[in-house]
Amino acid sequence: MSEENKAPEQEQEPGLSYGDIIACVQIIDVTSSRGAIKGDELVQVGTVRERFVAFLRHAQENGEEIGELPSSAYNQQTEAPVEEEVPAEEAE
């Protein structure tokens, strides 16, 4: 059978799913834990990772079904640090 007689396959539009982004975060975590990322590359890689995690959290907060975030995504501080209260006796 020649190629001309085959039905054309439906082309899928390129896109990313939440699962793809979660997989990227997991890949970054695994490669960094194994030392595959050089020290001078860590800032750039970490920045991309944090943007992925922030995107996923935002989607999750807006009711999107994103699947399960990697456990390491929960270990990161996402809010501004809380200032420690000064004891009343020191404040005077």
XYZ file of N, CA and C in Angstrom:
276
model
N 0.839 -1.162 0.000
C 0.000 0.000 0.000
C 0.894 1.238 0.000
N 0.599 2.167 -0.835
C 1.441 3.356 -0.928
C 1.028 4.376 0.120
N 1.904 5.319 0.355
C 1.652 6.356 1.343
C 0.498 7.258 0.923
N 0.252 7.367 -0.371
C -0.809 8.240 -0.857
C -2.187 7.737 -0.449
N -2.350 6.446 -0.253
C -3.637 5.871 0.076
C -3.970 5.929 1.564
N -3.004 6.286 2.382
C -3.237 6.349 3.822
C -4.011 7.617 4.159
N -4.919 7.494 5.116
C -5.668 8.660 5.567
C -4.731 9.584 6.328
N -4.868 10.874 6.106
C -3.986 11.797 6.846
C -4.302 11.743 8.334
N -3.248 11.711 9.132
C -3.420 11.677 10.576
C -3.824 13.065 11.061
N -4.641 13.079 12.071
C -5.033 14.358 12.637
C -3.842 14.965 13.356
N -3.611 16.226 13.051
C -2.506 16.908 13.713
C -2.998 17.478 15.030
N -2.201 17.258 16.071
C -2.539 17.801 17.377
C -1.817 19.118 17.556
N -2.521 20.079 18.134
C -1.882 21.348 18.419
C -0.910 21.167 19.573
N 0.250 21.795 19.486
C 1.196 21.676 20.586
C 0.658 22.390 21.815
N 0.967 21.872 22.951
C 0.520 22.485 24.192
C 1.142 21.798 25.379
N 0.954 22.397 26.520
C 1.452 21.830 27.768
C 0.281 21.570 28.693
N 0.400 20.521 29.448
C -0.607 20.242 30.466
C 0.013 20.528 31.827
N -0.838 20.575 32.846
C -0.315 20.734 34.198
C 0.614 19.577 34.548
N 0.300 18.393 34.044
C 1.154 17.232 34.281
C 2.548 17.412 33.701
N 2.631 18.066 32.538
C 3.938 18.343 31.927
C 4.759 19.280 32.809
N 4.099 20.286 33.361
C 4.804 21.252 34.210
C 5.232 20.599 35.518
N 4.369 19.771 36.076
C 4.726 19.030 37.289
C 5.936 18.132 37.008
N 5.948 17.481 35.853
C 7.085 16.630 35.478
C 8.365 17.450 35.368
N 8.282 18.666 34.852
C 9.463 19.529 34.754
C 10.014 19.871 36.133
N 9.124 20.171 37.078
C 9.560 20.460 38.441
C 10.255 19.240 39.035
N 9.695 18.063 38.799
C 10.302 16.834 39.313
C 11.658 16.577 38.663
N 11.775 16.841 37.376
C 13.056 16.662 36.676
C 14.100 17.607 37.252
N 13.720 18.858 37.484
C 14.655 19.820 38.075
C 15.095 19.348 39.453
N 14.154 18.873 40.266
C 14.492 18.403 41.607
C 15.457 17.223 41.569
N 15.189 16.270 40.689
C 16.037 15.077 40.601
C 17.428 15.430 40.080
N 17.486 16.222 39.023
C 18.799 16.543 38.451
C 19.631 17.391 39.404
N 18.991 18.294 40.135
C 19.771 19.106 41.074
C 20.235 18.274 42.262
N 19.407 17.334 42.711
C 19.821 16.493 43.840
C 20.949 15.544 43.452
N 21.050 15.231 42.173
C 22.127 14.345 41.700
C 23.366 15.109 41.267
N 23.328 16.421 41.378
C 24.493 17.227 41.028
C 24.676 17.441 39.542
N 23.625 17.294 38.770
C 23.729 17.441 37.323
C 23.697 18.896 36.870
N 23.389 19.798 37.790
C 23.321 21.217 37.453
C 24.513 21.901 38.113
N 25.259 22.660 37.319
C 26.420 23.361 37.845
C 25.981 24.476 38.779
N 26.853 24.825 39.688
C 26.548 25.868 40.658
C 26.154 27.184 40.024
N 26.846 27.565 38.956
C 26.528 28.841 38.319
C 25.235 28.794 37.503
N 24.640 27.630 37.362
C 23.367 27.486 36.654
C 22.177 27.409 37.614
N 22.460 27.253 38.894
C 21.396 27.020 39.867
C 20.397 28.171 39.967
N 20.865 29.396 39.857
C 19.947 30.534 39.973
C 18.924 30.509 38.843
N 19.391 30.320 37.617
C 18.482 30.303 36.479
C 17.513 29.132 36.557
N 18.022 27.970 36.888
C 17.180 26.781 36.974
C 16.188 26.930 38.121
N 16.649 27.426 39.254
C 15.772 27.629 40.401
C 14.690 28.662 40.120
N 15.028 29.686 39.369
C 14.044 30.702 39.014
C 12.945 30.115 38.149
N 13.320 29.323 37.169
C 12.324 28.675 36.309
C 11.468 27.722 37.126
N 12.096 26.965 38.020
C 11.358 26.028 38.866
C 10.332 26.761 39.715
N 10.740 27.858 40.328
C 9.827 28.618 41.176
C 8.676 29.219 40.367
N 8.944 29.618 39.127
C 7.871 30.139 38.276
C 6.882 29.033 37.942
N 7.388 27.827 37.677
C 6.495 26.684 37.424
C 5.613 26.411 38.639
N 6.231 26.361 39.817
C 5.490 26.053 41.034
C 4.462 27.144 41.322
N 4.838 28.407 41.145
C 3.901 29.506 41.368
C 2.720 29.412 40.406
N 2.995 29.060 39.159
C 1.929 28.895 38.168
C 0.977 27.780 38.584
N 1.525 26.662 39.030
C 0.701 25.537 39.458
C -0.124 25.872 40.688
N 0.485 26.557 41.649
C -0.255 26.951 42.852
C -1.396 27.903 42.501
N -1.117 28.850 41.607
C -2.142 29.802 41.187
C -3.312 29.065 40.525
N -2.998 28.129 39.664
C -4.045 27.347 39.001
C -4.841 26.552 40.030
N -4.148 25.970 40.986
C -4.802 25.177 42.021
C -5.712 26.053 42.880
N -5.250 27.237 43.233
C -6.051 28.162 44.037
C -7.297 28.629 43.286
N -7.239 28.623 41.962
C -8.370 29.039 41.147
C -9.258 27.866 40.751
N -9.078 26.749 41.436
C -9.969 25.613 41.248
C -9.614 24.674 40.110
N -8.469 24.847 39.497
C -8.053 23.947 38.422
C -7.618 22.607 39.006
N -7.958 21.547 38.305
C -7.494 20.206 38.689
C -6.126 20.008 38.051
N -5.082 20.126 38.853
C -3.736 20.046 38.295
C -3.045 18.737 38.606
N -3.635 17.921 39.421
C -2.949 16.712 39.861
C -2.205 17.031 41.140
N -1.290 16.181 41.503
C -0.578 16.349 42.771
C 0.737 17.074 42.543
N 0.927 18.152 43.284
C 2.190 18.870 43.220
C 3.285 18.010 43.848
N 4.510 18.110 43.343
C 5.598 17.385 43.988
C 5.725 17.814 45.443
N 6.066 16.892 46.312
C 6.156 17.215 47.738
C 7.155 18.329 47.994
N 8.179 18.435 47.167
C 9.173 19.487 47.355
C 8.590 20.867 47.111
N 7.479 20.957 46.386
C 6.855 22.250 46.127
C 6.216 22.811 47.385
N 5.916 21.939 48.351
C 5.309 22.388 49.594
C 6.344 22.843 50.596
N 7.603 22.519 50.359
C 8.659 22.851 51.309
C 9.188 24.267 51.125
N 8.809 24.913 50.043
C 9.325 26.237 49.749
C 8.473 27.297 50.418
N 9.115 28.344 50.894
C 8.396 29.449 51.513
C 7.799 30.303 50.404
N 6.500 30.531 50.450
C 5.852 31.269 49.375
C 5.381 32.648 49.804
N 5.359 32.916 51.068
C 4.916 34.203 51.547
C 6.099 34.963 52.112
N 5.919 36.270 52.223
C 6.967 37.088 52.808
C 7.183 36.651 54.254
N 8.418 36.676 54.715
C 8.679 36.259 56.088
C 7.938 37.152 57.077
N 7.467 36.534 58.122
C 6.760 37.267 59.164
C 7.802 37.858 60.102
N 7.642 39.151 60.368
C 8.600 39.782 61.270
C 8.342 39.292 62.684
N 9.429 39.025 63.394
C 9.291 38.565 64.764
C 8.854 39.723 65.645
N 7.983 39.411 66.585
C 7.529 40.437 67.508
C 8.615 40.711 68.538
N 8.762 41.961 68.854
C 9.728 42.362 69.866
C 9.031 42.308 71.219
N 9.619 41.654 72.215
C 8.994 41.619 73.529
C 8.723 43.033 74.040
N 7.620 43.193 74.772
C 7.170 44.509 75.237
C 8.260 45.242 76.025
N 9.016 44.503 76.816
C 10.047 45.163 77.641
C 11.173 45.733 76.783
N 11.461 45.122 75.614
C 12.499 45.647 74.728
C 11.981 46.807 73.898
N 10.675 46.836 73.628
C 10.084 47.870 72.773
C 10.042 49.207 73.470
N 10.101 49.243 74.814
C 10.012 50.514 75.550
C 11.263 51.296 75.494
